[in-house]
CSV table of C-alpha atoms and ligand atoms in Angstrom, one decimal:
chain,number,residue,atom,x,y,z
A,1,MET,CA,-228.8,190.1,-86.8
A,2,SER,CA,-228.5,186.4,-88.0
A,3,ASN,CA,-229.7,183.6,-85.7
A,4,VAL,CA,-226.3,182.7,-83.9
A,5,ILE,CA,-226.5,179.5,-81.0
A,6,ILE,CA,-224.0,180.6,-78.9
A,7,ASN,CA,-222.5,178.5,-76.2
A,8,ARG,CA,-220.4,180.3,-73.9
A,9,ALA,CA,-217.2,178.5,-72.9
A,10,GLU,CA,-217.4,177.7,-69.1
A,11,THR,CA,-214.1,179.7,-68.4
A,12,SER,CA,-211.6,182.2,-70.0
A,13,LYS,CA,-208.5,181.9,-70.5
A,14,ILE,CA,-207.6,186.1,-70.7
A,15,GLU,CA,-206.2,185.8,-67.3
A,16,SER,CA,-203.2,183.8,-68.5
A,17,VAL,CA,-202.8,185.5,-71.8
A,18,ASP,CA,-199.5,188.5,-71.5
A,19,PHE,CA,-201.0,190.8,-73.5
A,20,GLU,CA,-197.4,192.6,-73.5
A,21,ASN,CA,-195.8,189.7,-75.0
A,22,LEU,CA,-197.8,188.7,-77.8
A,23,THR,CA,-196.2,186.7,-81.0
A,24,PHE,CA,-198.2,187.7,-83.8
A,25,GLY,CA,-201.0,185.2,-84.5
A,26,ASN,CA,-200.1,182.3,-82.3
A,27,THR,CA,-203.0,183.7,-79.3
A,28,PHE,CA,-206.2,182.8,-79.6
A,29,THR,CA,-209.4,183.8,-77.6
A,30,ASP,CA,-212.0,182.0,-75.6
A,31,HIS,CA,-214.8,181.5,-78.5
A,32,MET,CA,-214.5,180.9,-82.3
A,33,LEU,CA,-217.4,181.1,-84.8
A,34,VAL,CA,-218.4,177.8,-86.7
A,35,CYS,CA,-220.7,177.5,-90.0
A,36,ASP,CA,-221.5,174.6,-92.1
A,37,PHE,CA,-222.5,174.0,-95.8
A,38,ARG,CA,-224.4,170.7,-96.5
A,39,ASN,CA,-227.4,169.8,-98.7
A,40,GLY,CA,-227.0,172.7,-100.5
A,41,GLN,CA,-227.1,175.5,-98.3
A,42,TRP,CA,-225.8,177.0,-95.1
A,43,GLU,CA,-226.7,175.8,-91.4
A,44,GLN,CA,-226.9,177.5,-88.4
A,45,PRO,CA,-224.2,179.4,-87.4
A,46,VAL,CA,-222.7,178.8,-84.0
A,47,ILE,CA,-220.4,180.3,-81.6
A,48,GLN,CA,-218.4,178.0,-79.3
A,49,PRO,CA,-215.6,177.0,-77.1
A,50,TYR,CA,-212.5,178.0,-79.3
A,51,ALA,CA,-210.8,174.3,-79.6
A,52,PRO,CA,-209.5,171.6,-82.5
A,53,PHE,CA,-212.3,169.9,-84.4
A,54,LEU,CA,-212.3,166.1,-86.2
A,55,ILE,CA,-212.1,166.0,-90.1
A,56,ASP,CA,-212.4,162.4,-92.4
A,57,PRO,CA,-209.4,162.3,-93.7
A,58,SER,CA,-209.9,162.2,-97.1
A,59,ALA,CA,-211.9,165.3,-96.7
A,60,LYS,CA,-211.3,167.7,-100.0
A,61,ILE,CA,-209.2,170.5,-98.0
A,62,PHE,CA,-206.4,168.0,-97.8
A,63,HIS,CA,-205.7,166.8,-100.9
A,64,TYR,CA,-207.1,168.9,-103.3
A,65,GLY,CA,-206.5,172.1,-101.1
A,66,GLN,CA,-210.4,174.1,-101.5
A,67,ALA,CA,-209.0,176.3,-99.0
A,68,ILE,CA,-209.4,180.3,-98.6
A,69,PHE,CA,-209.8,182.9,-96.0
A,70,GLU,CA,-209.2,187.1,-95.0
A,71,GLY,CA,-207.7,188.8,-92.5
A,72,MET,CA,-208.7,192.0,-91.1
A,73,LYS,CA,-208.3,193.7,-87.7
A,74,ALA,CA,-210.4,195.2,-84.9
A,75,TYR,CA,-209.2,197.9,-82.8
A,76,LYS,CA,-210.9,199.8,-79.4
A,77,ASP,CA,-210.9,203.2,-78.5
A,78,GLU,CA,-210.8,205.1,-75.4
A,79,HIS,CA,-214.7,204.7,-74.7
A,80,ASP,CA,-213.8,201.0,-75.5
A,81,ASP,CA,-215.8,201.0,-78.9
A,82,VAL,CA,-214.6,198.9,-80.8
A,83,TRP,CA,-214.3,199.1,-84.5
A,84,LEU,CA,-213.5,197.0,-87.5
A,85,PHE,CA,-211.7,198.5,-91.0
A,86,ARG,CA,-213.6,198.4,-93.8
A,87,PRO,CA,-215.6,194.5,-93.6
A,88,ASP,CA,-217.8,195.0,-96.2
A,89,GLN,CA,-214.1,194.7,-98.6
A,90,ASN,CA,-213.0,191.6,-96.5
A,91,TYR,CA,-216.3,190.5,-97.1
A,92,ASP,CA,-216.9,190.8,-100.9
A,93,ARG,CA,-213.0,189.5,-101.2
A,94,PHE,CA,-214.2,186.6,-99.4
A,95,ASN,CA,-217.3,186.2,-101.9
A,96,LYS,CA,-214.3,186.2,-104.8
A,97,SER,CA,-212.0,183.6,-103.5
A,98,ALA,CA,-215.1,181.4,-103.1
A,99,VAL,CA,-215.9,181.6,-106.2
A,100,ARG,CA,-212.4,181.1,-107.6
A,101,LEU,CA,-212.1,177.9,-105.6
A,102,ALA,CA,-215.6,176.8,-106.5
A,103,MET,CA,-216.8,177.2,-103.2
A,104,PRO,CA,-219.7,178.7,-101.9
A,105,GLU,CA,-220.2,182.4,-101.1
A,106,ILE,CA,-221.2,183.3,-97.5
A,107,PRO,CA,-224.6,185.1,-96.5
A,108,GLU,CA,-223.4,188.4,-95.5
A,109,GLU,CA,-225.2,187.7,-91.8
A,110,VAL,CA,-223.1,185.1,-91.0
A,111,PHE,CA,-219.5,187.2,-91.9
A,112,ILE,CA,-220.3,190.3,-90.8
A,113,ASP,CA,-223.1,190.1,-88.4
A,114,GLY,CA,-221.7,187.0,-86.9
A,115,LEU,CA,-217.9,188.7,-86.5
A,116,LYS,CA,-219.6,191.3,-85.1
A,117,GLN,CA,-221.6,189.3,-82.9
A,118,LEU,CA,-218.5,187.3,-82.0
A,119,ILE,CA,-216.2,190.4,-81.0
A,120,GLN,CA,-219.2,191.5,-79.2
A,121,ILE,CA,-218.5,188.2,-76.5
A,122,GLU,CA,-214.7,188.3,-76.6
A,123,LYS,CA,-214.6,192.9,-76.3
A,124,GLU,CA,-212.0,192.1,-72.9
A,125,TRP,CA,-209.5,190.2,-75.7
A,126,VAL,CA,-209.3,193.6,-77.4
A,127,LYS,CA,-206.9,196.1,-75.8
A,128,LYS,CA,-206.3,199.8,-76.1
A,129,GLY,CA,-203.9,202.0,-77.3
A,130,ASN,CA,-200.4,200.9,-78.0
A,131,GLY,CA,-200.3,199.5,-80.9
A,132,ASN,CA,-202.6,197.2,-79.8
A,133,SER,CA,-205.0,194.6,-81.6
A,134,LEU,CA,-207.5,191.9,-82.4
A,135,TYR,CA,-206.5,190.1,-85.2
A,136,ILE,CA,-209.9,188.3,-87.6
A,137,ARG,CA,-208.5,185.4,-89.3
A,138,PRO,CA,-211.8,184.1,-91.3
A,139,PHE,CA,-211.8,181.1,-93.5
A,140,MET,CA,-213.7,178.2,-95.2
A,141,ILE,CA,-212.3,174.7,-96.0
A,142,ALA,CA,-214.0,171.9,-98.0
A,143,ILE,CA,-215.0,169.3,-95.2
A,144,GLY,CA,-216.4,167.0,-97.3
A,145,SER,CA,-215.1,163.3,-97.8
A,146,GLY,CA,-213.6,161.4,-101.1
A,147,VAL,CA,-210.9,161.6,-102.5
A,148,ILE,CA,-212.0,161.8,-106.0
A,149,ALA,CA,-210.9,165.5,-107.7
A,150,ALA,CA,-214.3,167.2,-107.6
A,151,PRO,CA,-215.6,170.5,-105.3
A,152,SER,CA,-216.9,169.2,-102.1
A,153,THR,CA,-220.4,169.4,-101.3
A,154,GLN,CA,-219.4,170.4,-97.3
A,155,TYR,CA,-217.8,173.6,-96.8
A,156,ARG,CA,-216.9,174.8,-92.7
A,157,PHE,CA,-216.7,179.0,-92.5
A,158,MET,CA,-215.2,179.9,-88.9
A,159,ILE,CA,-213.7,182.6,-87.6
A,160,ILE,CA,-211.4,182.9,-85.4
A,161,LEU,CA,-209.8,185.6,-83.4
A,162,SER,CA,-205.6,186.7,-82.0
A,163,PRO,CA,-205.1,189.1,-79.8
A,164,ALA,CA,-201.7,191.5,-82.3
A,165,LYS,CA,-199.2,194.1,-80.5
A,166,SER,CA,-197.6,196.2,-83.7
A,167,TYR,CA,-196.7,193.8,-85.8
A,168,TYR,CA,-192.5,194.8,-86.4
A,169,SER,CA,-190.6,192.5,-89.2
A,170,GLY,CA,-187.3,194.5,-88.3
A,171,GLU,CA,-184.9,195.7,-92.0
A,172,VAL,CA,-186.2,194.4,-94.7
A,173,LYS,CA,-184.5,194.0,-97.5
A,174,VAL,CA,-186.0,192.0,-100.4
A,175,ILE,CA,-184.4,190.2,-103.6
A,176,ILE,CA,-186.0,190.5,-106.7
A,177,ALA,CA,-187.9,187.4,-108.4
A,178,GLU,CA,-186.8,186.0,-111.7
A,179,HIS,CA,-187.5,182.4,-111.5
A,180,PHE,CA,-190.0,181.9,-108.9
A,181,SER,CA,-193.5,183.2,-109.6
A,182,ARG,CA,-196.3,183.7,-106.9
A,183,ALA,CA,-199.0,184.2,-109.4
A,184,ALA,CA,-199.9,183.0,-113.1
A,185,ASN,CA,-202.8,184.7,-116.1
A,186,GLY,CA,-205.4,182.8,-115.7
A,187,GLY,CA,-204.1,181.5,-111.9
A,188,ILE,CA,-205.4,181.9,-108.2
A,189,GLY,CA,-203.3,185.1,-108.0
A,190,ALA,CA,-206.5,187.3,-107.2
A,191,ALA,CA,-207.8,184.7,-104.5
A,192,LYS,CA,-206.8,184.5,-101.0
A,193,ALA,CA,-206.1,180.7,-101.4
A,194,ALA,CA,-204.5,178.6,-98.3
A,195,GLY,CA,-202.3,177.4,-101.9
A,196,ASN,CA,-200.9,181.0,-102.2
A,197,TYR,CA,-198.9,181.0,-99.5
A,198,SER,CA,-197.5,177.3,-99.4
A,199,ALA,CA,-196.6,178.1,-103.3
A,200,GLN,CA,-194.6,181.0,-101.5
A,201,PHE,CA,-192.8,179.1,-99.0
A,202,TYR,CA,-190.1,177.0,-100.8
A,203,PRO,CA,-188.6,180.7,-102.9
A,204,THR,CA,-189.0,182.3,-99.7
A,205,LYS,CA,-187.1,179.6,-98.0
A,206,LEU,CA,-184.3,180.2,-100.3
A,207,ALA,CA,-184.4,183.8,-100.2
A,208,ASN,CA,-184.2,184.3,-96.4
A,209,GLU,CA,-181.0,182.0,-97.0
A,210,ALA,CA,-179.6,184.3,-99.5
A,211,GLY,CA,-179.9,187.0,-96.3
A,212,PHE,CA,-183.5,188.6,-97.9
A,213,GLN,CA,-186.7,188.6,-95.9
A,214,GLN,CA,-188.9,188.3,-98.6
A,215,ILE,CA,-189.4,188.6,-102.4
A,216,ILE,CA,-190.7,190.7,-104.5
A,217,TRP,CA,-192.8,189.3,-107.1
A,218,THR,CA,-192.7,190.0,-111.0
A,219,ASP,CA,-195.0,188.8,-113.5
A,220,ASP,CA,-194.8,185.3,-115.1
A,221,ALA,CA,-194.4,185.7,-118.2
A,222,THR,CA,-191.5,188.1,-118.3
A,223,HIS,CA,-190.0,188.7,-115.0
A,224,THR,CA,-189.8,192.6,-115.9
A,225,LYS,CA,-192.6,193.8,-114.0
A,226,LEU,CA,-192.9,194.4,-110.0
A,227,GLU,CA,-196.0,193.0,-108.9
A,228,GLU,CA,-196.1,191.9,-104.6
A,229,ALA,CA,-193.4,191.7,-102.0
A,230,GLY,CA,-193.7,189.0,-99.9
A,231,THR,CA,-197.7,188.9,-99.5
A,232,MET,CA,-198.1,192.3,-99.8
A,233,ASN,CA,-199.0,195.1,-102.3
A,234,VAL,CA,-196.4,196.9,-102.8
A,235,PHE,CA,-195.4,200.5,-103.7
A,236,PHE,CA,-192.2,202.1,-105.2
A,237,ARG,CA,-191.7,206.1,-104.6
A,238,ILE,CA,-190.0,207.9,-107.1
A,239,ASN,CA,-189.0,211.6,-106.9
A,240,ASP,CA,-192.1,212.3,-105.1
A,241,THR,CA,-194.5,210.4,-107.1
A,242,LEU,CA,-195.9,206.6,-105.2
A,243,TYR,CA,-195.9,204.0,-107.5
A,244,THR,CA,-198.1,200.8,-107.9
A,245,ALA,CA,-199.1,198.6,-109.7
A,246,PRO,CA,-202.7,197.7,-110.9
A,247,THR,CA,-204.7,194.7,-109.4
A,248,SER,CA,-205.4,192.7,-111.8
A,249,GLU,CA,-205.5,188.4,-111.6
A,250,ARG,CA,-202.2,188.0,-110.8
A,251,ILE,CA,-202.4,191.0,-107.9
A,252,LEU,CA,-204.5,190.2,-104.7
A,253,ASP,CA,-206.9,193.3,-104.5
A,254,GLY,CA,-205.4,195.2,-100.8
A,255,VAL,CA,-208.0,197.0,-98.4
A,256,THR,CA,-204.3,198.4,-97.2
A,257,ARG,CA,-203.4,199.2,-100.7
A,258,LYS,CA,-206.3,200.5,-102.0
A,259,SER,CA,-207.0,202.4,-98.9
A,260,LEU,CA,-203.8,204.7,-98.6
A,261,ILE,CA,-204.0,205.4,-102.2
A,262,GLU,CA,-207.2,207.4,-101.3
A,263,LEU,CA,-205.4,208.7,-98.5
A,264,ALA,CA,-202.7,209.7,-100.5
A,265,ALA,CA,-204.8,211.5,-102.6
A,266,ARG,CA,-206.4,213.3,-100.1
A,267,GLU,CA,-202.9,214.7,-98.2
A,268,ASN,CA,-201.4,215.4,-102.1
A,269,ILE,CA,-199.0,213.2,-102.4
A,270,LYS,CA,-199.1,211.9,-106.2
A,271,VAL,CA,-200.3,208.3,-106.9
A,272,GLU,CA,-199.9,206.2,-110.2
A,273,GLU,CA,-201.7,202.7,-110.6
A,274,ARG,CA,-199.0,201.5,-112.9
A,275,SER,CA,-196.4,198.6,-113.5
A,276,VAL,CA,-193.4,199.6,-112.5
A,277,LEU,CA,-190.3,197.9,-114.6
A,278,VAL,CA,-187.6,195.7,-113.1
A,279,ALA,CA,-185.4,198.2,-114.8
A,280,GLU,CA,-186.8,201.6,-114.2
A,281,LEU,CA,-186.4,200.6,-110.8
A,282,VAL,CA,-182.6,199.6,-111.0
A,283,GLU,CA,-182.1,202.8,-112.6
A,284,ALA,CA,-183.9,205.0,-110.2
A,285,ALA,CA,-181.5,203.1,-107.0
A,286,GLU,CA,-178.5,203.9,-109.5
A,287,ASN,CA,-179.9,207.7,-110.6
A,288,GLY,CA,-180.6,208.4,-106.7
A,289,THR,CA,-183.7,209.1,-107.5
A,290,LEU,CA,-185.6,205.8,-105.4
A,291,LYS,CA,-186.9,206.9,-102.6
A,292,GLU,CA,-188.6,204.3,-100.5
A,293,ILE,CA,-190.5,200.7,-101.5
A,294,PHE,CA,-192.9,199.7,-98.8
A,295,GLY,CA,-195.1,196.2,-98.8
A,296,ALA,CA,-198.7,197.3,-97.4
A,297,GLY,CA,-201.1,194.7,-95.7
A,298,THR,CA,-203.5,194.6,-92.5
A,299,ALA,CA,-200.8,192.6,-90.3
A,300,ALA,CA,-197.9,195.4,-90.9
A,301,VAL,CA,-200.0,198.0,-92.3
A,302,VAL,CA,-197.0,199.5,-94.0
A,303,ASN,CA,-193.3,198.4,-94.1
A,304,PRO,CA,-190.6,199.8,-95.1
A,305,ILE,CA,-188.5,198.3,-97.5
A,306,VAL,CA,-184.4,199.4,-96.8
A,307,GLY,CA,-183.0,198.1,-100.3
A,308,PHE,CA,-183.4,195.3,-102.9
A,309,SER,CA,-181.6,192.8,-104.2
A,310,PHE,CA,-181.7,192.2,-108.6
A,311,GLN,CA,-178.8,190.0,-110.7
A,312,ASP,CA,-176.7,189.8,-107.6
A,313,LYS,CA,-176.4,193.0,-107.1
A,314,TYR,CA,-177.5,194.9,-103.8
A,315,HIS,CA,-179.0,198.4,-104.0
A,316,GLU,CA,-179.6,200.0,-100.5
A,317,LEU,CA,-182.3,203.1,-100.2
A,318,PRO,CA,-181.4,206.0,-98.6
A,319,LYS,CA,-182.8,207.5,-95.5
A,320,ILE,CA,-185.1,210.1,-95.7
A,321,GLU,CA,-186.3,212.3,-94.0
A,322,ASN,CA,-190.0,212.8,-94.9
A,323,SER,CA,-190.7,209.5,-95.5
A,324,PHE,CA,-193.9,208.7,-97.2
A,325,ALA,CA,-194.7,205.4,-96.0
A,326,LEU,CA,-194.7,207.0,-92.4
A,327,GLU,CA,-196.8,209.9,-92.5
A,328,LEU,CA,-199.5,207.3,-94.9
A,329,LYS,CA,-199.2,204.8,-91.2
A,330,SER,CA,-199.6,207.0,-88.9
A,331,LYS,CA,-202.6,208.3,-91.3
A,332,LEU,CA,-204.1,205.6,-91.9
A,333,THR,CA,-203.6,203.8,-88.0
A,334,GLY,CA,-205.0,207.0,-87.0
A,335,ILE,CA,-208.2,206.2,-88.8
A,336,GLN,CA,-208.5,202.7,-88.0
A,337,ARG,CA,-208.0,203.6,-83.8
A,338,LYS,CA,-210.0,206.0,-83.7
A,339,GLU,CA,-207.5,208.9,-83.2
A,340,LEU,CA,-207.9,210.7,-85.9
A,341,GLU,CA,-210.7,212.2,-87.8
A,342,ASP,CA,-212.5,209.4,-90.4
A,343,THR,CA,-213.8,211.4,-93.7
A,344,PHE,CA,-214.1,208.6,-95.3
A,345,GLY,CA,-216.4,206.4,-93.3
A,346,TRP,CA,-213.7,203.8,-93.2
A,347,THR,CA,-214.9,202.6,-89.6
A,348,VAL,CA,-217.7,200.0,-88.2
A,349,LYS,CA,-218.6,199.9,-85.1
A,350,VAL,CA,-219.2,196.8,-83.3
B,1,PLP,C1,-204.0,189.5,-97.8
B,1,PLP,C2,-203.0,189.8,-98.9
B,1,PLP,C3,-202.9,191.4,-99.0
B,1,PLP,C4,-202.7,192.6,-98.2
B,1,PLP,O1,-204.2,192.8,-97.8
B,1,PLP,P1,-204.4,193.6,-97.4
B,1,PLP,O2,-206.3,193.6,-97.5
B,1,PLP,O3,-204.1,195.1,-97.7
B,1,PLP,O4,-204.7,192.6,-96.1
B,1,PLP,C5,-201.2,191.4,-100.1
B,1,PLP,N1,-201.0,190.9,-101.4
B,1,PLP,C6,-201.2,189.3,-101.0
B,1,PLP,C7,-201.1,187.9,-101.3
B,1,PLP,C8,-202.4,188.5,-100.0
B,1,PLP,O5,-202.4,188.0,-99.5
C-alpha cells in the first residue's frame, strides 16, 4: 500500500444520515482522498475530512474545463466484507481520459490502493442488502492558475464517496437525436470528461420539455446510427438477439456494457457488437420484432426504456415476459453483491 497520510475527522456525520431516503449523489461520507500533482510529480496522497477547498479564480478548470472523472460502486456482502467491481477497468479508463485531456496519469497506488484505504475508513457507510451500495467518484481537475489557454502544470486528484440506494428512474421514454450530438470523431466522446456532460444538458433539457427523459445519441456525421442513451451505453433486442454499437472514438467504453456482453454470452443470449441504424430500429418497432431497449451504466446498472420517438412519431415497446434486461440486471447485480458466484473474477475485496 502507498504512503497515505491520514487525518481523521473528529466526529462522524453518519448518525444524521437517513439511509432509507437517500437522493442519489447528495450525501457524502466523512472523508475524501486528495492527491496533488506539482513540479512534474504526484505528491503524497492524503485522506482528510470531507470539506470544501479553495482554488484560485484563474485556475484552468474554470476556464478551459480540464476535468475528468470516474463512477464506480462498492457493495457489502453478508459477512461485512466490502467489494469493488472491476476497479482495474475504471483505473485504466481514467488514465486514458487523462491522456486525452493532456492531464498527468495517476499511479495505481494512489487510485486503487488509496481508494481501498479510503473505503476501509468509511466501511460503516457501506450498507448491506436491499439495493444499497457506496457510489465512488474519483476525479481530477486542473488547479494551476493563469488564464492562458494551455494545459495546467498543477492538478488535484480526489475521491469522494456517496452512499446510494438502488437507482430507479421511473419509466424512461427516449427521443432519437436528429440534430444535436454527444460526441464526434476526433473529439473527446470516449473520455469521461466533464465537458461531455455539460454539452448534453441543453439538448436533454429540450427533450425533457418535450416529455422524454433521455436522448438516444446518433453518429454526428449522418445521425443514422444509434450510439448511446443519455450517459449510458445502449442495447437493443430485436427478436432474441441483443445489439450494441462497437466502442469507437464517439462511444464510451462502459464497464457495465462490456460486462453485460460477457454475461449474455455465458447465459446463451446472442449479442452482436455492431451499429444499429435508426431505420432498422423503426422497422423492427413497426413489424413487432423490437422487444427491448435498455441503457447500461454503473449508476442504474440496467435501465429499461419503454419507448422511443423519431421524427415526431412515438413507438411504444411491447410489455414482455422474459426480459433480457431484467435477467441480465439480476445476474450482474448478484455477482456485484456476492450473492451469485463470480465466475469471471470481476469482484475485488477491499
Ligand atoms: C460513464 C458512462 C457510461 C457507462 O460506463 P460504465 O463504466 O458502465 O459506468 C456510458 N456512457 C457514457 C457517455 C458515460 O459517461
